[in-house]
Each structure stands twice: as C-alpha cells, then as structure tokens.
PDB file of C-alpha atoms in Angstrom:
ATOM      1  CA  MET A  83      48.853 170.281   1.731  1.00 44.00           C
ATOM      2  CA  ARG A  84      51.957 168.151   1.576  1.00 62.00           C
ATOM      3  CA  ARG A  85      51.787 164.827  -0.226  1.00 69.00           C
ATOM      4  CA  PRO A  86      51.888 161.584   1.796  1.00 73.00           C
ATOM      5  CA  LEU A  87      55.358 160.080   2.074  1.00 75.00           C
ATOM      6  CA  ASN A  88      56.351 157.715  -0.696  1.00 81.00           C
ATOM      7  CA  LEU A  89      57.892 154.385   0.343  1.00 86.00           C
ATOM      8  CA  ARG A  90      60.446 154.581  -2.461  1.00 89.00           C
ATOM      9  CA  GLN A  91      61.600 157.948  -1.139  1.00 89.00           C
ATOM     10  CA  VAL A  92      62.019 156.468   2.341  1.00 88.00           C
ATOM     11  CA  GLU A  93      63.999 153.521   0.944  1.00 89.00           C
ATOM     12  CA  ALA A  94      66.295 155.872  -0.970  1.00 90.00           C
ATOM     13  CA  PHE A  95      66.849 158.022   2.117  1.00 90.00           C
ATOM     14  CA  LYS A  96      67.608 154.980   4.287  1.00 90.00           C
ATOM     15  CA  SER A  97      69.986 153.556   1.687  1.00 90.00           C
ATOM     16  CA  VAL A  98      71.965 156.799   1.355  1.00 90.00           C
ATOM     17  CA  ILE A  99      72.394 156.989   5.145  1.00 89.00           C
ATOM     18  CA  GLU A 100      73.503 153.360   5.429  1.00 87.00           C
ATOM     19  CA  ASN A 101      75.761 153.268   2.370  1.00 88.00           C
ATOM     20  CA  GLY A 102      77.303 156.707   2.691  1.00 84.00           C
ATOM     21  CA  THR A 103      76.999 157.853  -0.927  1.00 87.00           C
ATOM     22  CA  VAL A 104      74.337 158.293  -3.582  1.00 88.00           C
ATOM     23  CA  SER A 105      76.243 156.017  -5.967  1.00 88.00           C
ATOM     24  CA  ARG A 106      76.341 153.125  -3.465  1.00 89.00           C
ATOM     25  CA  ALA A 107      72.674 153.666  -2.627  1.00 88.00           C
ATOM     26  CA  ALA A 108      71.811 153.558  -6.328  1.00 89.00           C
ATOM     27  CA  GLU A 109      73.659 150.254  -6.696  1.00 89.00           C
ATOM     28  CA  MET A 110      71.819 148.735  -3.726  1.00 87.00           C
ATOM     29  CA  LEU A 111      68.429 149.879  -5.045  1.00 87.00           C
ATOM     30  CA  SER A 112      69.241 148.996  -8.685  1.00 90.00           C
ATOM     31  CA  ILE A 113      68.330 152.461  -9.924  1.00 91.00           C
ATOM     32  CA  SER A 114      70.320 155.391 -11.341  1.00 91.00           C
ATOM     33  CA  GLN A 115      72.093 158.019  -9.255  1.00 89.00           C
ATOM     34  CA  PRO A 116      69.879 160.830 -10.634  1.00 90.00           C
ATOM     35  CA  ALA A 117      66.832 158.796  -9.596  1.00 91.00           C
ATOM     36  CA  VAL A 118      68.129 158.547  -6.028  1.00 88.00           C
ATOM     37  CA  SER A 119      68.893 162.274  -5.914  1.00 89.00           C
ATOM     38  CA  LYS A 120      65.399 163.042  -7.201  1.00 91.00           C
ATOM     39  CA  LEU A 121      63.781 160.806  -4.571  1.00 90.00           C
ATOM     40  CA  ILE A 122      65.774 162.521  -1.810  1.00 89.00           C
ATOM     41  CA  ALA A 123      64.835 165.970  -3.122  1.00 89.00           C
ATOM     42  CA  HIS A 124      61.139 165.032  -3.215  1.00 89.00           C
ATOM     43  CA  LEU A 125      61.342 163.618   0.326  1.00 88.00           C
ATOM     44  CA  GLU A 126      62.821 166.868   1.629  1.00 88.00           C
ATOM     45  CA  GLU A 127      60.148 168.830  -0.223  1.00 87.00           C
ATOM     46  CA  ASP A 128      57.309 166.641   1.068  1.00 86.00           C
ATOM     47  CA  THR A 129      58.523 166.664   4.689  1.00 86.00           C
ATOM     48  CA  GLY A 130      59.653 170.263   4.749  1.00 87.00           C
ATOM     49  CA  LEU A 131      62.881 169.095   6.398  1.00 88.00           C
ATOM     50  CA  GLU A 132      66.456 169.611   5.317  1.00 90.00           C
ATOM     51  CA  LEU A 133      67.712 166.043   5.643  1.00 88.00           C
ATOM     52  CA  PHE A 134      71.176 166.460   4.134  1.00 89.00           C
ATOM     53  CA  ASP A 135      73.866 169.086   3.881  1.00 88.00           C
ATOM     54  CA  ARG A 136      75.511 169.276   0.456  1.00 84.00           C
ATOM     55  CA  VAL A 137      79.267 169.286   1.070  1.00 79.00           C
ATOM     56  CA  LYS A 138      81.565 169.238  -1.973  1.00 75.00           C
ATOM     57  CA  GLY A 139      79.076 167.245  -3.985  1.00 73.00           C
ATOM     58  CA  ARG A 140      78.400 164.752  -1.191  1.00 80.00           C
ATOM     59  CA  LEU A 141      75.385 164.335   1.068  1.00 84.00           C
ATOM     60  CA  ALA A 142      75.981 164.572   4.821  1.00 87.00           C
ATOM     61  CA  PRO A 143      72.950 163.865   7.039  1.00 88.00           C
ATOM     62  CA  THR A 144      71.743 166.718   9.216  1.00 90.00           C
ATOM     63  CA  GLU A 145      70.620 166.283  12.820  1.00 91.00           C
ATOM     64  CA  ARG A 146      67.006 166.189  11.611  1.00 91.00           C
ATOM     65  CA  GLY A 147      67.996 163.658   8.985  1.00 88.00           C
ATOM     66  CA  MET A 148      69.512 161.349  11.591  1.00 91.00           C
ATOM     67  CA  ARG A 149      66.449 161.677  13.835  1.00 91.00           C
ATOM     68  CA  LEU A 150      64.240 160.674  10.930  1.00 90.00           C
ATOM     69  CA  TYR A 151      66.577 157.795  10.042  1.00 89.00           C
ATOM     70  CA  GLU A 152      66.413 156.395  13.580  1.00 90.00           C
ATOM     71  CA  GLU A 153      62.621 156.309  13.413  1.00 89.00           C
ATOM     72  CA  ILE A 154      62.637 154.752   9.934  1.00 88.00           C
ATOM     73  CA  ASP A 155      65.159 152.127  11.049  1.00 88.00           C
ATOM     74  CA  ARG A 156      62.933 151.215  14.004  1.00 88.00           C
ATOM     75  CA  ILE A 157      59.979 150.702  11.659  1.00 87.00           C
ATOM     76  CA  PHE A 158      62.037 148.593   9.253  1.00 86.00           C
ATOM     77  CA  ALA A 159      63.241 146.492  12.196  1.00 84.00           C
ATOM     78  CA  GLY A 160      59.592 145.714  12.939  1.00 83.00           C
ATOM     79  CA  ILE A 161      59.091 144.693   9.321  1.00 82.00           C
ATOM     80  CA  ARG A 162      62.132 142.409   9.561  1.00 80.00           C
ATOM     81  CA  GLN A 163      60.568 140.730  12.601  1.00 79.00           C
ATOM     82  CA  VAL A 164      57.460 140.002  10.543  1.00 81.00           C
ATOM     83  CA  GLU A 165      59.683 138.564   7.800  1.00 79.00           C
ATOM     84  CA  ASN A 166      61.426 136.375  10.388  1.00 74.00           C
ATOM     85  CA  ALA A 167      58.070 135.092  11.635  1.00 75.00           C
ATOM     86  CA  VAL A 168      57.074 134.230   8.059  1.00 77.00           C
ATOM     87  CA  ALA A 169      60.394 132.420   7.577  1.00 72.00           C
ATOM     88  CA  ALA A 170      59.830 130.458  10.798  1.00 65.00           C
ATOM     89  CA  ILE A 171      56.414 129.313   9.564  1.00 69.00           C
ATOM     90  CA  ARG A 172      57.902 128.267   6.235  1.00 66.00           C
ATOM     91  CA  ARG A 173      60.666 126.330   8.007  1.00 58.00           C
ATOM     92  CA  GLU A 174      58.040 124.311   9.821  1.00 59.00           C
ATOM     93  CA  GLU A 175      56.209 123.518   6.582  1.00 59.00           C
ATOM     94  CA  GLN A 176      59.368 122.741   4.592  1.00 59.00           C
ATOM     95  CA  GLY A 177      61.214 120.812   7.306  1.00 77.00           C
ATOM     96  CA  GLN A 178      64.030 123.224   8.130  1.00 83.00           C
ATOM     97  CA  LEU A 179      65.987 123.611  11.352  1.00 90.00           C
ATOM     98  CA  LEU A 180      68.288 126.555  12.082  1.00 91.00           C
ATOM     99  CA  VAL A 181      70.863 126.049  14.826  1.00 95.00           C
ATOM    100  CA  GLY A 182      73.217 128.619  16.352  1.00 95.00           C
ATOM    101  CA  VAL A 183      76.358 127.318  18.049  1.00 94.00           C
ATOM    102  CA  MET A 184      79.154 129.150  19.850  1.00 87.00           C
ATOM    103  CA  PRO A 185      82.608 128.719  18.255  1.00 80.00           C
ATOM    104  CA  ALA A 186      83.885 126.485  21.068  1.00 76.00           C
ATOM    105  CA  LEU A 187      81.340 123.784  20.154  1.00 82.00           C
ATOM    106  CA  ALA A 188      81.521 124.218  16.384  1.00 81.00           C
ATOM    107  CA  GLY A 189      83.752 121.191  15.864  1.00 78.00           C
ATOM    108  CA  ALA A 190      83.174 117.496  16.436  1.00 81.00           C
ATOM    109  CA  PHE A 191      80.434 117.950  19.036  1.00 85.00           C
ATOM    110  CA  ILE A 192      77.901 119.782  16.865  1.00 91.00           C
ATOM    111  CA  GLN A 193      78.826 117.558  13.923  1.00 91.00           C
ATOM    112  CA  GLN A 194      78.025 114.403  15.896  1.00 91.00           C
ATOM    113  CA  ALA A 195      74.795 115.785  17.362  1.00 94.00           C
ATOM    114  CA  THR A 196      73.580 116.993  13.960  1.00 95.00           C
ATOM    115  CA  MET A 197      74.440 113.740  12.198  1.00 95.00           C
ATOM    116  CA  SER A 198      72.486 111.792  14.839  1.00 94.00           C
ATOM    117  CA  PHE A 199      69.504 114.082  14.241  1.00 94.00           C
ATOM    118  CA  LEU A 200      69.699 113.775  10.450  1.00 93.00           C
ATOM    119  CA  ARG A 201      69.781 109.982  10.600  1.00 92.00           C
ATOM    120  CA  SER A 202      66.224 110.073  11.932  1.00 88.00           C
ATOM    121  CA  HIS A 203      65.198 113.072   9.782  1.00 86.00           C
ATOM    122  CA  PRO A 204      67.053 112.650   6.458  1.00 84.00           C
ATOM    123  CA  ASN A 205      64.770 115.051   4.564  1.00 80.00           C
ATOM    124  CA  VAL A 206      65.188 117.979   6.939  1.00 86.00           C
ATOM    125  CA  TYR A 207      67.339 120.913   5.827  1.00 85.00           C
ATOM    126  CA  CYS A 208      69.628 121.821   8.730  1.00 90.00           C
ATOM    127  CA  SER A 209      71.636 125.059   8.862  1.00 90.00           C
ATOM    128  CA  ILE A 210      74.419 125.569  11.434  1.00 94.00           C
ATOM    129  CA  GLN A 211      75.420 129.165  12.248  1.00 92.00           C
ATOM    130  CA  THR A 212      78.605 129.674  14.295  1.00 90.00           C
ATOM    131  CA  ARG A 213      78.376 132.947  16.200  1.00 88.00           C
ATOM    132  CA  SER A 214      78.914 134.504  19.635  1.00 84.00           C
ATOM    133  CA  SER A 215      76.589 133.619  22.506  1.00 84.00           C
ATOM    134  CA  GLN A 216      75.046 137.118  22.498  1.00 84.00           C
ATOM    135  CA  TRP A 217      74.424 136.983  18.749  1.00 89.00           C
ATOM    136  CA  ILE A 218      72.718 133.596  19.127  1.00 92.00           C
ATOM    137  CA  ALA A 219      70.523 134.873  21.974  1.00 89.00           C
ATOM    138  CA  ASP A 220      69.427 137.882  19.905  1.00 89.00           C
ATOM    139  CA  TRP A 221      68.588 135.703  16.917  1.00 90.00           C
ATOM    140  CA  LEU A 222      66.613 133.267  19.048  1.00 90.00           C
ATOM    141  CA  VAL A 223      64.432 136.102  20.337  1.00 86.00           C
ATOM    142  CA  THR A 224      63.744 137.321  16.789  1.00 86.00           C
ATOM    143  CA  ARG A 225      63.046 133.719  15.661  1.00 85.00           C
ATOM    144  CA  LYS A 226      65.905 133.602  13.183  1.00 88.00           C
ATOM    145  CA  LEU A 227      67.086 130.441  14.966  1.00 92.00           C
ATOM    146  CA  ASP A 228      65.301 127.419  16.378  1.00 92.00           C
ATOM    147  CA  VAL A 229      68.024 126.158  18.738  1.00 94.00           C
ATOM    148  CA  GLY A 230      71.051 127.761  20.369  1.00 95.00           C
ATOM    149  CA  LEU A 231      74.134 126.367  22.108  1.00 93.00           C
ATOM    150  CA  ILE A 232      75.778 129.074  24.191  1.00 90.00           C
ATOM    151  CA  SER A 233      78.097 129.532  27.155  1.00 81.00           C
ATOM    152  CA  SER A 234      76.086 131.800  29.439  1.00 76.00           C
ATOM    153  CA  ARG A 235      72.604 131.823  30.915  1.00 75.00           C
ATOM    154  CA  ILE A 236      69.969 134.045  29.310  1.00 77.00           C
ATOM    155  CA  ASP A 237      67.439 135.978  31.355  1.00 79.00           C
ATOM    156  CA  ASN A 238      64.693 136.347  28.771  1.00 82.00           C
ATOM    157  CA  PRO A 239      61.037 135.299  29.159  1.00 85.00           C
ATOM    158  CA  TYR A 240      60.862 134.169  25.527  1.00 85.00           C
ATOM    159  CA  ILE A 241      63.795 131.759  25.746  1.00 89.00           C
ATOM    160  CA  MET A 242      63.865 128.395  27.500  1.00 91.00           C
ATOM    161  CA  SER A 243      67.297 127.105  28.473  1.00 91.00           C
ATOM    162  CA  GLU A 244      68.771 124.129  30.281  1.00 91.00           C
ATOM    163  CA  PRO A 245      72.314 123.325  31.413  1.00 90.00           C
ATOM    164  CA  LEU A 246      74.222 120.958  29.164  1.00 87.00           C
ATOM    165  CA  MET A 247      77.034 118.786  30.519  1.00 83.00           C
ATOM    166  CA  GLU A 248      77.900 120.480  33.784  1.00 83.00           C
ATOM    167  CA  HIS A 249      81.493 119.535  34.516  1.00 84.00           C
ATOM    168  CA  PRO A 250      84.701 121.129  35.817  1.00 89.00           C
ATOM    169  CA  LEU A 251      87.342 122.222  33.348  1.00 90.00           C
ATOM    170  CA  VAL A 252      90.095 119.697  32.622  1.00 92.00           C
ATOM    171  CA  CYS A 253      93.744 120.201  31.732  1.00 95.00           C
ATOM    172  CA  ILE A 254      94.829 119.089  28.261  1.00 96.00           C
ATOM    173  CA  MET A 255      98.397 118.780  27.026  1.00 96.00           C
ATOM    174  CA  PRO A 256     100.475 117.074  24.323  1.00 96.00           C
ATOM    175  CA  LEU A 257     100.691 113.305  24.774  1.00 95.00           C
ATOM    176  CA  ASP A 258     104.423 113.469  25.554  1.00 94.00           C
ATOM    177  CA  HIS A 259     104.252 116.464  27.906  1.00 95.00           C
ATOM    178  CA  PRO A 260     106.080 116.004  31.263  1.00 95.00           C
ATOM    179  CA  LEU A 261     102.890 116.876  33.183  1.00 95.00           C
ATOM    180  CA  ALA A 262     101.117 113.933  31.536  1.00 94.00           C
ATOM    181  CA  GLU A 263     102.795 111.716  34.142  1.00 93.00           C
ATOM    182  CA  ARG A 264     100.621 113.308  36.839  1.00 94.00           C
ATOM    183  CA  SER A 265      97.019 112.310  37.532  1.00 93.00           C
ATOM    184  CA  VAL A 266      96.002 115.728  38.879  1.00 95.00           C
ATOM    185  CA  ILE A 267      97.199 119.165  37.751  1.00 96.00           C
ATOM    186  CA  GLU A 268      97.190 122.166  40.105  1.00 95.00           C
ATOM    187  CA  PRO A 269      97.662 125.901  39.370  1.00 95.00           C
ATOM    188  CA  ASN A 270     101.268 125.998  40.583  1.00 94.00           C
ATOM    189  CA  ASP A 271     102.142 123.180  38.161  1.00 95.00           C
ATOM    190  CA  LEU A 272     101.415 125.556  35.276  1.00 94.00           C
ATOM    191  CA  ASP A 273     103.495 128.508  36.484  1.00 92.00           C
ATOM    192  CA  SER A 274     105.551 129.697  33.453  1.00 91.00           C
ATOM    193  CA  VAL A 275     104.490 126.631  31.410  1.00 94.00           C
ATOM    194  CA  PRO A 276     103.547 127.554  27.792  1.00 96.00           C
ATOM    195  CA  PHE A 277      99.778 128.049  27.999  1.00 96.00           C
ATOM    196  CA  LEU A 278      97.077 128.381  25.331  1.00 95.00           C
ATOM    197  CA  SER A 279      94.162 130.570  26.367  1.00 92.00           C
ATOM    198  CA  PHE A 280      90.753 131.703  25.201  1.00 88.00           C
ATOM    199  CA  ASP A 281      89.834 135.328  24.610  1.00 82.00           C
ATOM    200  CA  PRO A 282      89.838 136.984  28.069  1.00 80.00           C
ATOM    201  CA  GLU A 283      86.398 138.447  27.294  1.00 77.00           C
ATOM    202  CA  SER A 284      84.864 134.977  26.864  1.00 77.00           C
ATOM    203  CA  SER A 285      83.250 133.147  29.788  1.00 74.00           C
ATOM    204  CA  THR A 286      85.916 130.419  29.671  1.00 79.00           C
ATOM    205  CA  GLY A 287      88.748 132.935  29.462  1.00 83.00           C
ATOM    206  CA  GLN A 288      87.393 134.892  32.422  1.00 84.00           C
ATOM    207  CA  ARG A 289      87.188 131.814  34.637  1.00 84.00           C
ATOM    208  CA  ILE A 290      90.686 130.683  33.725  1.00 88.00           C
ATOM    209  CA  THR A 291      92.147 134.122  34.438  1.00 89.00           C
ATOM    210  CA  SER A 292      90.321 134.323  37.759  1.00 89.00           C
ATOM    211  CA  ILE A 293      91.530 130.971  39.094  1.00 90.00           C
ATOM    212  CA  PHE A 294      95.186 131.625  38.318  1.00 92.00           C
ATOM    213  CA  GLU A 295      95.075 135.164  39.697  1.00 91.00           C
ATOM    214  CA  SER A 296      93.663 133.811  42.961  1.00 92.00           C
ATOM    215  CA  TYR A 297      96.726 131.540  43.247  1.00 92.00           C
ATOM    216  CA  SER A 298      99.167 134.279  42.158  1.00 91.00           C
ATOM    217  CA  VAL A 299     100.305 132.094  39.259  1.00 91.00           C
ATOM    218  CA  ARG A 300     101.827 133.814  36.235  1.00 87.00           C
ATOM    219  CA  LEU A 301     100.536 132.252  33.045  1.00 90.00           C
ATOM    220  CA  ASN A 302     102.927 132.105  30.115  1.00 93.00           C
ATOM    221  CA  VAL A 303     100.316 132.630  27.390  1.00 94.00           C
ATOM    222  CA  VAL A 304     101.842 131.744  24.008  1.00 95.00           C
ATOM    223  CA  LEU A 305      98.598 131.671  22.001  1.00 94.00           C
ATOM    224  CA  MET A 306      95.142 133.168  22.392  1.00 91.00           C
ATOM    225  CA  THR A 307      92.137 132.135  20.312  1.00 88.00           C
ATOM    226  CA  THR A 308      88.354 132.416  20.232  1.00 80.00           C
ATOM    227  CA  THR A 309      87.656 128.872  19.061  1.00 80.00           C
ATOM    228  CA  ALA A 310      88.155 125.578  20.894  1.00 81.00           C
ATOM    229  CA  PRO A 311      88.996 123.508  17.771  1.00 82.00           C
ATOM    230  CA  THR A 312      91.901 125.860  17.005  1.00 88.00           C
ATOM    231  CA  LEU A 313      93.164 125.743  20.583  1.00 91.00           C
ATOM    232  CA  CYS A 314      92.969 121.943  20.753  1.00 92.00           C
ATOM    233  CA  GLU A 315      94.826 121.509  17.474  1.00 93.00           C
ATOM    234  CA  PHE A 316      97.707 123.641  18.760  1.00 96.00           C
ATOM    235  CA  VAL A 317      97.819 121.659  22.003  1.00 96.00           C
ATOM    236  CA  ALA A 318      97.950 118.412  20.018  1.00 95.00           C
ATOM    237  CA  ALA A 319     100.761 119.899  17.914  1.00 95.00           C
ATOM    238  CA  GLY A 320     102.843 120.410  21.058  1.00 95.00           C
ATOM    239  CA  LEU A 321     102.625 124.185  21.553  1.00 96.00           C
ATOM    240  CA  GLY A 322     101.504 124.059  25.186  1.00 96.00           C
ATOM    241  CA  VAL A 323      98.780 123.154  27.688  1.00 97.00           C
ATOM    242  CA  SER A 324      95.315 124.554  28.393  1.00 96.00           C
ATOM    243  CA  LEU A 325      92.179 124.296  30.519  1.00 94.00           C
ATOM    244  CA  VAL A 326      89.005 123.382  28.657  1.00 90.00           C
ATOM    245  CA  HIS A 327      85.553 121.954  29.138  1.00 86.00           C
ATOM    246  CA  PRO A 328      85.454 118.244  28.166  1.00 83.00           C
ATOM    247  CA  LEU A 329      83.036 118.998  25.310  1.00 78.00           C
ATOM    248  CA  PHE A 330      85.720 121.151  23.686  1.00 80.00           C
ATOM    249  CA  ILE A 331      87.890 118.083  23.107  1.00 81.00           C
ATOM    250  CA  SER A 332      85.337 115.805  21.488  1.00 73.00           C
ATOM    251  CA  GLY A 333      87.127 114.314  18.493  1.00 74.00           C
ATOM    252  CA  MET A 334      90.567 114.736  20.114  1.00 82.00           C
ATOM    253  CA  LYS A 335      90.755 111.376  21.908  1.00 80.00           C
ATOM    254  CA  GLY A 336      94.208 109.842  21.473  1.00 87.00           C
ATOM    255  CA  ARG A 337      95.670 113.164  20.314  1.00 93.00           C
ATOM    256  CA  VAL A 338      95.936 115.002  23.646  1.00 94.00           C
ATOM    257  CA  ALA A 339      96.404 113.903  27.253  1.00 94.00           C
ATOM    258  CA  VAL A 340      93.500 114.818  29.558  1.00 92.00           C
ATOM    259  CA  ARG A 341      94.067 115.302  33.288  1.00 93.00           C
ATOM    260  CA  ARG A 342      91.920 116.342  36.237  1.00 93.00           C
ATOM    261  CA  PHE A 343      92.459 119.945  37.372  1.00 95.00           C
ATOM    262  CA  GLU A 344      92.130 121.090  40.984  1.00 93.00           C
ATOM    263  CA  PRO A 345      90.674 123.185  42.437  1.00 92.00           C
ATOM    264  CA  LEU A 346      87.545 122.385  40.468  1.00 91.00           C
ATOM    265  CA  VAL A 347      86.396 125.088  38.049  1.00 89.00           C
ATOM    266  CA  PRO A 348      82.696 124.328  37.351  1.00 86.00           C
ATOM    267  CA  PHE A 349      81.425 125.083  33.871  1.00 85.00           C
ATOM    268  CA  ASP A 350      78.377 124.276  31.775  1.00 83.00           C
ATOM    269  CA  PHE A 351      76.737 125.268  28.507  1.00 88.00           C
ATOM    270  CA  GLN A 352      73.171 126.336  27.855  1.00 91.00           C
ATOM    271  CA  LEU A 353      70.928 124.528  25.409  1.00 93.00           C
ATOM    272  CA  CYS A 354      68.300 127.075  24.353  1.00 94.00           C
ATOM    273  CA  ARG A 355      65.161 127.295  22.286  1.00 91.00           C
ATOM    274  CA  ILE A 356      62.378 129.815  21.840  1.00 86.00           C
ATOM    275  CA  ARG A 357      59.115 129.276  23.714  1.00 84.00           C
ATOM    276  CA  GLU A 358      56.101 128.156  21.683  1.00 78.00           C
ATOM    277  CA  ASN A 359      58.182 127.358  18.628  1.00 75.00           C
ATOM    278  CA  ARG A 360      56.088 126.286  15.638  1.00 72.00           C
ATOM    279  CA  ASN A 361      58.973 123.996  14.744  1.00 77.00           C
ATOM    280  CA  ALA A 362      58.592 122.264  18.120  1.00 84.00           C
ATOM    281  CA  GLY A 363      58.681 118.666  16.842  1.00 86.00           C
ATOM    282  CA  LEU A 364      62.018 119.000  15.072  1.00 89.00           C
ATOM    283  CA  VAL A 365      63.423 121.163  17.863  1.00 91.00           C
ATOM    284  CA  GLU A 366      62.644 118.607  20.563  1.00 92.00           C
ATOM    285  CA  THR A 367      64.225 115.808  18.538  1.00 93.00           C
ATOM    286  CA  PHE A 368      67.369 117.866  17.992  1.00 95.00           C
ATOM    287  CA  LEU A 369      67.533 118.711  21.700  1.00 95.00           C
ATOM    288  CA  ARG A 370      67.262 115.037  22.598  1.00 95.00           C
ATOM    289  CA  GLU A 371      70.074 114.063  20.217  1.00 95.00           C
ATOM    290  CA  THR A 372      72.220 116.891  21.576  1.00 94.00           C
ATOM    291  CA  ARG A 373      71.731 115.691  25.159  1.00 93.00           C
ATOM    292  CA  LEU A 374      72.545 112.101  24.196  1.00 93.00           C
ATOM    293  CA  THR A 375      75.674 113.197  22.328  1.00 91.00           C
ATOM    294  CA  ALA A 376      76.846 115.203  25.349  1.00 87.00           C
ATOM    295  CA  GLU A 377      76.265 112.237  27.670  1.00 86.00           C
ATOM    296  CA  ARG A 378      78.148 109.845  25.392  1.00 85.00           C
ATOM    297  CA  ILE A 379      81.099 112.178  24.929  1.00 77.00           C
ATOM    298  CA  SER A 380      81.161 112.775  28.672  1.00 74.00           C
ATOM    299  CA  ARG A 381      81.493 109.063  29.388  1.00 78.00           C
ATOM    300  CA  GLU A 382      84.207 108.606  26.762  1.00 73.00           C
ATOM    301  CA  LEU A 383      86.360 111.591  27.614  1.00 62.00           C
ATOM    302  CA  LEU A 384      86.083 111.613  31.371  1.00 61.00           C
ATOM    303  CA  SER A 385      87.181 107.994  31.598  1.00 64.00           C
ATOM    304  CA  GLU A 386      90.658 109.360  30.811  1.00 55.00           C
ATOM    305  CA  THR A 387      90.691 111.674  33.811  1.00 55.00           C
TER     306      THR A 387
END
C-alpha cells in the first residue's frame, strides 16, 4: 500500500515547476537542494508516477507531472482564497481599507478622495494599489480589495458598481496653443496636429480611435501612454493635445487649456465594491468621499469648458 501524500513533497514539486530548477526551489523553500531532490523522488515513488524527465542534470516536467501540477495549483488557489478571507476579517478588526485604482485616476483625484476619507478616519490604514481594471475586478472578487475604481462595467454577481462622473471627453492643450482660442474643438481641427494618446487597448484609447476613424481624420500621435498623469504632464509641457475625461485633469487647473469637444464622446468610470463586505462601514464612507470629490472636481473643471 502506498503511503499518503506528504504536504512537504507537494510543496517541493510545486516549487520546482514554478521556479524551473531544483536550486531555485530550494531557495524558495529554505531547504537544501538534496532535500528537494529527495522529496521529489519520494513523491514519484508514493504516486507511482514519473513526474519529471532528467535531462542533462535538469528536471523537465512530464505530461503527467503537468496534469498533477494543474490540480495542485487549483487546490492551492482555494487555500489562497481562504487566506484572503482571513485577511479581510483582520482588516475589519484592525481598521484597514484596500483600494484598487486604474492608472488614469492614480494622480490628484485618488489623492484628494483618500485624504478626505482619512480626515474623518485618521487611525485607518489605507493602501492604494494602482493596477489595470481587469486586475482590480479579479482582486475584488477574491476579497483582496475593498473598493475599486475602474473604467469598464463588470458583470459579476458578487460585485456592486455604480457610474462615477458621467461626462463627455474634453480636449486639453497647452495654454498657448492656437486651438485654445476656440470654444469648441471638432475632429477636423485635430487633423495632423501633434496628439497624445492612450494605449489603443484601453477603453479611452478605443473610443478616441473610433471617433476619429468615423470622421476620416488622421491623428498625428507623437506620444502614447497608459497613465493619465503622464499624458497630462506632457500636454502641459507643450508636446501636443489630447482628449481626456475631466477627472484625468484634476490637479492640472491653470496648467492646461480645457475645451469642449464635439461630437460628444460619453465616458464614465465605475466605482465598485464587493457585496456583503465585512468592512462595510469604512467602505461606505470611502465611497461617499469619492463621490463628493468627483462632484467637486466636476464643478471646478467643467466651468472652464
């Protein structure tokens, strides 16, 4: 009768697969290389499976080895979810709030919203994670985050979301740009004008590309970036013009000219949180401060357009 599997053997096997070599696995597990090799050998003996091919002194996983790894990884993912739930409970008890924010809002906007929240909760530990919208959505579902600010709607029964600051994109440009003399900017006005754009895979980048293609306007893209603060700084420095959501330019008042753009290109963000969050009190307060910050910035910035 084969012996039951040993957890240490499973950990060694998983570490070798993920790190590529026995030496790296040994470092990660804080044990010797011979110890790792012995654990792997015992695992193969106990399972009756050849999990690795020995090629020039290196271990290469077999097909059976990879099938076993996939199952082990699924089980460890479940364990990580339990760990995340424990962390969420501890956050509630210790007064912690974890917020995920897309890069476009990682500048003045999230700083102002968070500072407003901390003024009423000075003893709360607040962590801001800047990541992609999809990353934030995934971490909300697994309870690694309490709040998320993203650019696209999420169809998930465990996540509650609401639109934040629905408003058309505006045109921003250097203060001394010739187009600043106009009150309204149209697509043809930007034909061949140096233009700063977002990643074409982003929701903002896709909308910008679509509107100009529909008007057969050739954009002269001189810079492409994934973050709004970077884009706005280059506009303020005189590199070119761009189309952005008003929230992107919070903190830029007096540094760039803001003009209405037609036809209107509607855009909003999504303010998200997990359903039945144990951290509900802090979450609701943060959501309220975020809404108020968006409303205030909206009034300030849109008065220029």
